[in-house]
mmCIF file of C-alpha atoms and ligand atoms in Angstrom:
data_model
loop_
_atom_site.group_PDB
_atom_site.id
_atom_site.type_symbol
_atom_site.label_atom_id
_atom_site.label_comp_id
_atom_site.label_asym_id
_atom_site.label_seq_id
_atom_site.Cartn_x
_atom_site.Cartn_y
_atom_site.Cartn_z
ATOM 1 C CA ILE A 728 24.341 131.366 62.261
ATOM 2 C CA LYS A 729 22.549 133.285 65.020
ATOM 3 C CA LYS A 730 19.491 131.220 65.722
ATOM 4 C CA ILE A 731 18.990 127.441 65.489
ATOM 5 C CA ALA A 732 15.740 125.492 65.805
ATOM 6 C CA VAL A 733 15.534 121.941 67.142
ATOM 7 C CA LEU A 734 12.747 119.413 66.598
ATOM 8 C CA THR A 735 12.015 115.710 67.014
ATOM 9 C CA SER A 736 10.206 113.916 64.216
ATOM 10 C CA GLY A 737 8.852 110.423 63.440
ATOM 11 C CA GLY A 738 8.712 107.660 66.057
ATOM 12 C CA ASP A 739 10.073 108.697 69.457
ATOM 13 C CA SER A 740 13.082 106.949 70.945
ATOM 14 C CA PRO A 741 14.909 107.001 74.298
ATOM 15 C CA GLY A 742 17.762 109.499 74.132
ATOM 16 C CA MET A 743 15.867 112.115 72.125
ATOM 17 C CA ASN A 744 15.571 114.313 75.228
ATOM 18 C CA ALA A 745 19.286 114.016 75.895
ATOM 19 C CA ALA A 746 19.905 115.130 72.298
ATOM 20 C CA ILE A 747 17.537 118.118 72.634
ATOM 21 C CA ARG A 748 19.375 119.080 75.822
ATOM 22 C CA SER A 749 22.704 118.835 74.057
ATOM 23 C CA VAL A 750 21.593 120.971 71.106
ATOM 24 C CA VAL A 751 20.142 123.646 73.412
ATOM 25 C CA ARG A 752 23.197 123.765 75.667
ATOM 26 C CA THR A 753 25.689 123.775 72.802
ATOM 27 C CA CYS A 754 23.830 126.750 71.342
ATOM 28 C CA ALA A 755 24.008 128.515 74.734
ATOM 29 C CA TYR A 756 27.714 127.704 74.992
ATOM 30 C CA HIS A 757 28.364 129.356 71.619
ATOM 31 C CA ASN A 758 25.967 132.274 72.218
ATOM 32 C CA VAL A 759 23.620 131.120 69.500
ATOM 33 C CA GLU A 760 19.889 131.504 70.187
ATOM 34 C CA CYS A 761 17.877 128.293 70.255
ATOM 35 C CA VAL A 762 14.204 127.737 69.519
ATOM 36 C CA ALA A 763 12.250 124.537 70.055
ATOM 37 C CA VAL A 764 9.708 123.388 67.474
ATOM 38 C CA TYR A 765 6.882 121.299 68.926
ATOM 39 C CA ARG A 766 5.281 118.264 67.196
ATOM 40 C CA GLY A 767 7.937 117.882 64.517
ATOM 41 C CA TYR A 768 7.391 119.307 61.045
ATOM 42 C CA GLN A 769 3.685 119.726 61.761
ATOM 43 C CA GLY A 770 4.542 122.238 64.485
ATOM 44 C CA MET A 771 6.892 124.009 62.086
ATOM 45 C CA ILE A 772 4.022 124.402 59.606
ATOM 46 C CA GLU A 773 1.709 125.663 62.359
ATOM 47 C CA GLY A 774 4.298 127.961 63.957
ATOM 48 C CA ASP A 775 4.481 126.061 67.259
ATOM 49 C CA PHE A 776 7.793 127.481 68.561
ATOM 50 C CA LYS A 777 9.274 128.219 71.975
ATOM 51 C CA PRO A 778 12.554 129.973 72.826
ATOM 52 C CA MET A 779 14.926 127.757 74.800
ATOM 53 C CA ASN A 780 17.831 128.459 77.112
ATOM 54 C CA ALA A 781 20.257 126.249 79.003
ATOM 55 C CA ARG A 782 17.795 125.973 81.925
ATOM 56 C CA SER A 783 14.841 124.916 79.730
ATOM 57 C CA VAL A 784 16.382 121.462 79.452
ATOM 58 C CA ASN A 785 17.081 120.753 83.111
ATOM 59 C CA ASN A 786 16.270 117.237 84.344
ATOM 60 C CA ILE A 787 15.444 115.669 81.003
ATOM 61 C CA ILE A 788 18.631 113.688 80.269
ATOM 62 C CA ASN A 789 17.176 110.681 82.069
ATOM 63 C CA ARG A 790 13.700 110.788 80.513
ATOM 64 C CA GLY A 791 12.365 108.692 77.651
ATOM 65 C CA GLY A 792 10.093 110.059 74.924
ATOM 66 C CA THR A 793 10.529 113.628 73.730
ATOM 67 C CA ILE A 794 9.564 116.790 75.615
ATOM 68 C CA LEU A 795 9.043 118.456 72.210
ATOM 69 C CA LYS A 796 6.548 115.760 71.171
ATOM 70 C CA SER A 797 6.759 114.113 67.797
ATOM 71 C CA ALA A 798 4.564 113.613 64.763
ATOM 72 C CA ARG A 799 4.604 112.114 61.280
ATOM 73 C CA SER A 800 3.521 115.111 59.185
ATOM 74 C CA ASN A 801 1.755 114.518 55.872
ATOM 75 C CA ASP A 802 1.501 118.273 55.236
ATOM 76 C CA PHE A 803 5.286 118.564 55.177
ATOM 77 C CA ARG A 804 5.277 116.216 52.183
ATOM 78 C CA THR A 805 3.542 118.948 50.153
ATOM 79 C CA PRO A 806 5.272 122.064 48.688
ATOM 80 C CA GLU A 807 2.555 124.253 50.287
ATOM 81 C CA GLY A 808 3.232 122.753 53.714
ATOM 82 C CA ARG A 809 6.977 123.252 53.405
ATOM 83 C CA LYS A 810 6.463 126.862 52.217
ATOM 84 C CA LYS A 811 4.409 127.619 55.337
ATOM 85 C CA ALA A 812 7.119 126.060 57.486
ATOM 86 C CA TYR A 813 9.774 128.189 55.771
ATOM 87 C CA GLU A 814 7.757 131.367 56.305
ATOM 88 C CA HIS A 815 7.418 130.626 60.028
ATOM 89 C CA LEU A 816 11.128 129.960 60.377
ATOM 90 C CA LYS A 817 11.918 133.257 58.620
ATOM 91 C CA GLU A 818 9.418 135.174 60.762
ATOM 92 C CA GLN A 819 11.248 133.881 63.831
ATOM 93 C CA GLY A 820 14.661 134.802 62.372
ATOM 94 C CA ILE A 821 15.788 131.156 62.443
ATOM 95 C CA ASP A 822 18.867 130.406 60.296
ATOM 96 C CA ALA A 823 19.104 126.610 60.540
ATOM 97 C CA PHE A 824 17.488 123.581 62.143
ATOM 98 C CA VAL A 825 18.533 120.303 63.727
ATOM 99 C CA VAL A 826 16.074 117.448 63.242
ATOM 100 C CA ILE A 827 16.247 114.389 65.483
ATOM 101 C CA GLY A 828 14.512 111.456 63.778
ATOM 102 C CA GLY A 829 14.707 108.647 61.245
ATOM 103 C CA ASP A 830 15.066 108.446 57.480
ATOM 104 C CA GLY A 831 11.615 109.906 56.726
ATOM 105 C CA SER A 832 12.534 112.969 58.787
ATOM 106 C CA PHE A 833 15.855 113.260 56.953
ATOM 107 C CA THR A 834 14.194 113.036 53.544
ATOM 108 C CA GLY A 835 11.934 115.938 54.572
ATOM 109 C CA ALA A 836 14.928 117.963 55.759
ATOM 110 C CA MET A 837 16.818 117.322 52.539
ATOM 111 C CA ILE A 838 13.960 118.382 50.275
ATOM 112 C CA PHE A 839 13.351 121.469 52.420
ATOM 113 C CA SER A 840 17.004 122.436 52.379
ATOM 114 C CA GLU A 841 17.206 122.085 48.588
ATOM 115 C CA GLU A 842 14.004 124.073 48.028
ATOM 116 C CA PHE A 843 14.921 127.034 50.232
ATOM 117 C CA GLY A 844 18.709 126.838 50.534
ATOM 118 C CA PHE A 845 18.127 126.398 54.267
ATOM 119 C CA PRO A 846 20.882 124.836 56.452
ATOM 120 C CA VAL A 847 19.852 121.585 58.166
ATOM 121 C CA MET A 848 21.519 118.866 60.255
ATOM 122 C CA GLY A 849 20.166 115.447 61.195
ATOM 123 C CA ILE A 850 20.636 113.396 64.355
ATOM 124 C CA PRO A 851 19.555 109.736 63.987
ATOM 125 C CA GLY A 852 16.903 108.940 66.589
ATOM 126 C CA THR A 853 15.098 105.620 66.140
ATOM 127 C CA ILE A 854 15.118 102.331 68.017
ATOM 128 C CA ASP A 855 15.415 100.425 64.707
ATOM 129 C CA ASN A 856 19.109 101.242 64.066
ATOM 130 C CA ASP A 857 18.300 101.132 60.355
ATOM 131 C CA ILE A 858 20.187 104.223 59.215
ATOM 132 C CA TYR A 859 23.224 104.213 56.984
ATOM 133 C CA GLY A 860 26.183 106.250 58.251
ATOM 134 C CA THR A 861 26.021 105.344 61.932
ATOM 135 C CA SER A 862 26.618 102.135 63.839
ATOM 136 C CA PHE A 863 24.143 103.260 66.498
ATOM 137 C CA THR A 864 20.995 105.342 66.397
ATOM 138 C CA LEU A 865 19.644 107.006 69.539
ATOM 139 C CA GLY A 866 17.384 104.690 71.465
ATOM 140 C CA TYR A 867 18.628 101.456 69.932
ATOM 141 C CA ASP A 868 20.793 100.468 72.892
ATOM 142 C CA THR A 869 17.995 101.236 75.349
ATOM 143 C CA ALA A 870 15.508 99.218 73.281
ATOM 144 C CA LEU A 871 17.902 96.243 73.160
ATOM 145 C CA ASN A 872 18.200 96.283 76.935
ATOM 146 C CA THR A 873 14.433 96.573 77.390
ATOM 147 C CA VAL A 874 13.862 93.600 75.088
ATOM 148 C CA VAL A 875 16.516 91.413 76.697
ATOM 149 C CA GLU A 876 15.086 92.132 80.145
ATOM 150 C CA ALA A 877 11.609 91.173 78.919
ATOM 151 C CA ILE A 878 12.807 87.956 77.274
ATOM 152 C CA ASP A 879 14.691 86.963 80.430
ATOM 153 C CA LYS A 880 11.352 87.110 82.232
ATOM 154 C CA ILE A 881 9.562 85.159 79.526
ATOM 155 C CA ARG A 882 12.286 82.533 79.732
ATOM 156 C CA ASP A 883 11.346 81.852 83.375
ATOM 157 C CA THR A 884 7.870 80.766 82.317
ATOM 158 C CA ALA A 885 9.159 78.953 79.228
ATOM 159 C CA ILE A 886 11.424 76.834 81.432
ATOM 160 C CA SER A 887 8.873 76.276 84.203
ATOM 161 C CA HIS A 888 6.235 75.005 81.761
ATOM 162 C CA ASN A 889 8.406 73.455 79.009
ATOM 163 C CA ARG A 890 7.005 75.904 76.494
ATOM 164 C CA LEU A 891 7.931 77.358 73.148
ATOM 165 C CA PHE A 892 7.539 81.144 73.007
ATOM 166 C CA PHE A 893 7.394 83.336 69.915
ATOM 167 C CA VAL A 894 8.408 86.849 70.969
ATOM 168 C CA GLU A 895 7.701 89.630 68.484
ATOM 169 C CA VAL A 896 10.002 92.631 68.581
ATOM 170 C CA MET A 897 9.890 95.875 66.579
ATOM 171 C CA GLY A 898 11.481 96.298 63.171
ATOM 172 C CA ARG A 899 9.263 96.467 60.097
ATOM 173 C CA ASP A 900 12.166 96.560 57.687
ATOM 174 C CA ALA A 901 15.223 95.896 59.813
ATOM 175 C CA GLY A 902 16.256 92.917 61.912
ATOM 176 C CA HIS A 903 18.876 94.621 64.088
ATOM 177 C CA ILE A 904 16.763 94.533 67.249
ATOM 178 C CA ALA A 905 15.727 90.911 66.649
ATOM 179 C CA LEU A 906 19.216 89.669 65.829
ATOM 180 C CA ASN A 907 20.995 91.383 68.696
ATOM 181 C CA THR A 908 18.396 90.626 71.351
ATOM 182 C CA GLY A 909 18.082 87.088 70.015
ATOM 183 C CA VAL A 910 21.781 86.531 70.572
ATOM 184 C CA GLY A 911 21.780 88.480 73.843
ATOM 185 C CA ALA A 912 18.818 86.596 75.274
ATOM 186 C CA GLY A 913 19.916 83.201 73.949
ATOM 187 C CA ALA A 914 17.044 82.614 71.505
ATOM 188 C CA GLU A 915 16.645 79.301 69.704
ATOM 189 C CA GLU A 916 15.899 80.977 66.373
ATOM 190 C CA ILE A 917 15.755 84.558 65.112
ATOM 191 C CA LEU A 918 13.465 85.582 62.265
ATOM 192 C CA ILE A 919 14.376 88.838 60.502
ATOM 193 C CA PRO A 920 13.252 90.793 57.416
ATOM 194 C CA GLU A 921 16.654 90.436 55.719
ATOM 195 C CA GLU A 922 16.731 86.651 55.555
ATOM 196 C CA ASN A 923 14.205 83.920 54.832
ATOM 197 C CA LEU A 924 14.865 81.062 57.157
ATOM 198 C CA GLY A 925 11.850 79.142 55.854
ATOM 199 C CA LEU A 926 9.182 77.386 57.860
ATOM 200 C CA GLU A 927 10.676 73.952 57.267
ATOM 201 C CA ARG A 928 13.997 74.953 58.737
ATOM 202 C CA LEU A 929 12.285 76.516 61.702
ATOM 203 C CA LEU A 930 10.510 73.242 62.470
ATOM 204 C CA GLU A 931 13.692 71.238 61.915
ATOM 205 C CA SER A 932 15.629 73.493 64.213
ATOM 206 C CA LEU A 933 13.018 73.288 66.979
ATOM 207 C CA GLU A 934 12.891 69.528 66.664
ATOM 208 C CA ARG A 935 16.667 69.236 66.680
ATOM 209 C CA SER A 936 16.955 71.183 69.906
ATOM 210 C CA ARG A 937 14.173 69.145 71.489
ATOM 211 C CA LEU A 938 15.961 65.912 70.594
ATOM 212 C CA SER A 939 19.199 67.319 71.978
ATOM 213 C CA GLY A 940 17.535 67.680 75.360
ATOM 214 C CA LYS A 941 16.080 71.176 75.418
ATOM 215 C CA SER A 942 12.636 71.359 76.949
ATOM 216 C CA SER A 943 11.823 75.009 76.214
ATOM 217 C CA SER A 944 12.596 77.458 73.452
ATOM 218 C CA ILE A 945 12.377 81.129 72.600
ATOM 219 C CA VAL A 946 12.095 82.320 69.019
ATOM 220 C CA VAL A 947 12.575 86.064 68.461
ATOM 221 C CA VAL A 948 10.595 87.377 65.489
ATOM 222 C CA ALA A 949 10.996 90.842 63.949
ATOM 223 C CA GLU A 950 7.662 92.490 63.031
ATOM 224 C CA GLY A 951 8.565 92.362 59.354
ATOM 225 C CA ASP A 952 10.216 88.942 59.189
ATOM 226 C CA LYS A 953 10.715 87.509 55.695
ATOM 227 C CA ILE A 954 8.713 84.349 56.264
ATOM 228 C CA GLY A 955 5.784 86.768 56.129
ATOM 229 C CA LYS A 956 3.778 85.175 58.927
ATOM 230 C CA SER A 957 2.671 86.903 62.083
ATOM 231 C CA VAL A 958 3.716 85.421 65.413
ATOM 232 C CA PHE A 959 0.144 84.151 65.810
ATOM 233 C CA GLU A 960 0.268 82.390 62.436
ATOM 234 C CA LEU A 961 3.628 80.904 63.366
ATOM 235 C CA LYS A 962 2.111 79.542 66.564
ATOM 236 C CA GLU A 963 -0.720 77.924 64.594
ATOM 237 C CA TYR A 964 1.673 76.448 62.063
ATOM 238 C CA VAL A 965 3.871 74.882 64.712
ATOM 239 C CA GLU A 966 0.876 73.552 66.648
ATOM 240 C CA GLN A 967 -0.521 71.937 63.493
ATOM 241 C CA ASN A 968 2.754 70.189 62.796
ATOM 242 C CA HIS A 969 3.637 69.411 66.394
ATOM 243 C CA PRO A 970 0.485 69.167 68.530
ATOM 244 C CA ASP A 971 2.725 68.117 71.437
ATOM 245 C CA TYR A 972 4.397 71.559 71.613
ATOM 246 C CA ASP A 973 2.939 73.996 74.150
ATOM 247 C CA VAL A 974 3.236 77.322 72.296
ATOM 248 C CA ARG A 975 2.711 80.886 73.521
ATOM 249 C CA VAL A 976 3.110 84.305 71.906
ATOM 250 C CA THR A 977 4.276 87.628 73.376
ATOM 251 C CA VAL A 978 4.210 90.857 71.374
ATOM 252 C CA LEU A 979 6.470 93.350 73.126
ATOM 253 C CA GLY A 980 5.156 96.370 71.204
ATOM 254 C CA HIS A 981 5.701 99.931 72.363
ATOM 255 C CA ILE A 982 7.363 99.108 75.677
ATOM 256 C CA GLN A 983 10.425 98.936 73.411
ATOM 257 C CA ARG A 984 10.128 102.613 72.526
ATOM 258 C CA GLY A 985 9.889 104.036 76.033
ATOM 259 C CA GLY A 986 11.821 104.195 79.254
ATOM 260 C CA ARG A 987 14.935 105.783 80.682
ATOM 261 C CA PRO A 988 17.749 105.874 78.153
ATOM 262 C CA THR A 989 20.849 103.817 78.918
ATOM 263 C CA CYS A 990 24.103 105.597 79.693
ATOM 264 C CA PHE A 991 25.285 104.722 76.180
ATOM 265 C CA ASP A 992 22.326 106.501 74.564
ATOM 266 C CA ARG A 993 22.725 109.557 76.819
ATOM 267 C CA VAL A 994 26.411 109.934 76.011
ATOM 268 C CA LEU A 995 25.807 109.344 72.313
ATOM 269 C CA ALA A 996 23.037 111.967 72.299
ATOM 270 C CA SER A 997 25.257 114.481 74.080
ATOM 271 C CA ARG A 998 28.058 113.984 71.577
ATOM 272 C CA MET A 999 25.776 114.119 68.557
ATOM 273 C CA GLY A 1000 24.083 117.341 69.693
ATOM 274 C CA VAL A 1001 27.423 119.103 70.087
ATOM 275 C CA LYS A 1002 28.573 117.950 66.647
ATOM 276 C CA ALA A 1003 25.302 118.977 64.969
ATOM 277 C CA VAL A 1004 25.354 122.536 66.325
ATOM 278 C CA GLU A 1005 29.072 123.087 65.853
ATOM 279 C CA SER A 1006 28.892 121.809 62.273
ATOM 280 C CA LEU A 1007 26.119 124.303 61.492
ATOM 281 C CA ILE A 1008 28.183 127.096 63.061
ATOM 282 C CA GLU A 1009 31.110 126.031 60.833
ATOM 283 C CA GLY A 1010 28.841 126.534 57.818
ATOM 284 C CA LYS A 1011 28.116 122.868 57.052
ATOM 285 C CA SER A 1012 24.651 121.763 56.005
ATOM 286 C CA ASN A 1013 22.711 118.734 54.804
ATOM 287 C CA TYR A 1014 24.541 116.173 56.900
ATOM 288 C CA MET A 1015 23.605 113.562 59.449
ATOM 289 C CA VAL A 1016 25.748 113.141 62.537
ATOM 290 C CA GLY A 1017 26.745 109.505 62.995
ATOM 291 C CA PHE A 1018 28.893 107.356 65.249
ATOM 292 C CA THR A 1019 31.112 104.859 63.467
ATOM 293 C CA GLU A 1020 34.265 103.106 64.602
ATOM 294 C CA ASP A 1021 34.268 105.033 67.852
ATOM 295 C CA LYS A 1022 34.149 108.415 66.131
ATOM 296 C CA ILE A 1023 31.494 111.056 65.686
ATOM 297 C CA MET A 1024 31.332 111.886 62.008
ATOM 298 C CA LEU A 1025 29.154 113.434 59.311
ATOM 299 C CA THR A 1026 27.437 111.644 56.414
ATOM 300 C CA PRO A 1027 25.614 113.589 53.684
ATOM 301 C CA LEU A 1028 21.866 113.318 54.344
ATOM 302 C CA GLU A 1029 21.346 111.948 50.852
ATOM 303 C CA LYS A 1030 23.681 109.032 51.544
ATOM 304 C CA ALA A 1031 22.114 108.429 54.955
ATOM 305 C CA VAL A 1032 18.691 108.204 53.330
ATOM 306 C CA LYS A 1033 19.661 106.152 50.273
ATOM 307 C CA GLY A 1034 22.277 103.866 51.832
ATOM 308 C CA LYS A 1035 21.298 100.599 53.396
ATOM 309 C CA SER A 1036 22.255 99.638 56.928
ATOM 310 C CA GLU A 1037 23.309 96.025 56.493
ATOM 311 C CA ILE A 1038 22.555 93.251 58.917
ATOM 312 C CA ASP A 1039 25.610 91.857 60.691
ATOM 313 C CA ARG A 1040 26.339 88.548 58.901
ATOM 314 C CA GLU A 1041 29.005 87.598 61.401
ATOM 315 C CA LEU A 1042 26.442 87.880 64.181
ATOM 316 C CA LEU A 1043 24.030 85.669 62.238
ATOM 317 C CA ARG A 1044 26.726 83.009 62.224
ATOM 318 C CA VAL A 1045 27.383 83.501 65.929
ATOM 319 C CA SER A 1046 23.685 82.999 66.522
ATOM 320 C CA ASP A 1047 23.717 79.735 64.546
ATOM 321 C CA ILE A 1048 26.666 78.432 66.538
ATOM 322 C CA MET A 1049 25.075 79.421 69.841
ATOM 323 C CA THR A 1050 21.982 77.333 69.158
ATOM 324 C CA THR A 1051 24.012 74.139 68.847
HETATM 325 O O1 LIG B 1589 10.508 103.139 63.507
HETATM 326 C C1 LIG B 1589 10.315 102.842 64.844
HETATM 327 C C2 LIG B 1589 9.153 101.888 65.028
HETATM 328 O O2 LIG B 1589 9.021 101.651 66.416
HETATM 329 C C3 LIG B 1589 9.230 100.572 64.253
HETATM 330 O O3 LIG B 1589 10.070 99.603 64.818
HETATM 331 C C4 LIG B 1589 7.783 100.160 64.230
HETATM 332 O O4 LIG B 1589 7.545 99.304 63.158
HETATM 333 C C5 LIG B 1589 7.056 101.479 64.100
HETATM 334 O O5 LIG B 1589 7.949 102.478 64.577
HETATM 335 C C6 LIG B 1589 5.758 101.578 64.834
HETATM 336 O O6 LIG B 1589 5.199 102.815 64.561
HETATM 337 P P1 LIG B 1589 3.957 103.456 65.319
HETATM 338 O O7 LIG B 1589 4.421 103.845 66.702
HETATM 339 O O8 LIG B 1589 3.596 104.638 64.505
HETATM 340 O O9 LIG B 1589 2.908 102.405 65.379
#
């Protein structure tokens, strides 16, 4: 392997820059050339490349977003698109690429690698933490901290006005952010895509805590919660059944995706970048770098894409106990 490309793909997440930096510097350390691809797979198809050296990634470890920009490329889903991308990589003399992204990005890498026998490595970058083969994805820890900080602020108003707040957090298909921030911020209830709590139980639980002396409550709701109601519909439902409740809604949205990465995400990114490049140099391909049980390890991309990252049942129980 003489030349490695690096790209970020799919939704951005804090820590992606630290991972780019790590890939670039590990290449420099091993005297392997490194090329950046801008705008994810779309940039690969359009030949948007830039040579990188150790100094190209100065002062980015602390920055959110991705200096390489990111995109969700529909063209890369087509054989013609992927062929163009392959031709550009060959023109540039690139032997392998590292893609930092989520499962959609890994599926693209896998198909590409099978079609052209091209070596690829994945680094999991998404705030959702919904990838099999790693206990933590890049950006997840930062997002958790952003959400908890926001809910702490909302709690001030909830307490001052005796209000019930529904706080919507990200996670279309995964409840990791909701569950962990719900426990971390002391939420009354947590609604996630993996479990249907049911509207009745939600009302019962709110009523129970009111009778036990609580005068305000926070309910954390994942975007894709199983009850299937938006936070605004939940507000209406509760108001209809309990006109005496003073209900408000906050949708945290994309503030969860931005901001300075936490130390945890920076260190994780640094470790993952080293492993990705060194694994390619060792001749490995088609893997995702993960972090499980305090170890950096590889999982075949196929498993990472097909496997399911389970919700932590033990934590669900902890959450139930905490709302007593
Ligand atoms: O996958 C990351 C994520 O932030 C999800 O939690 C969310 O559902 C989605 O991306 C939002 O995507 P977009 O930024 O394209 O609206």
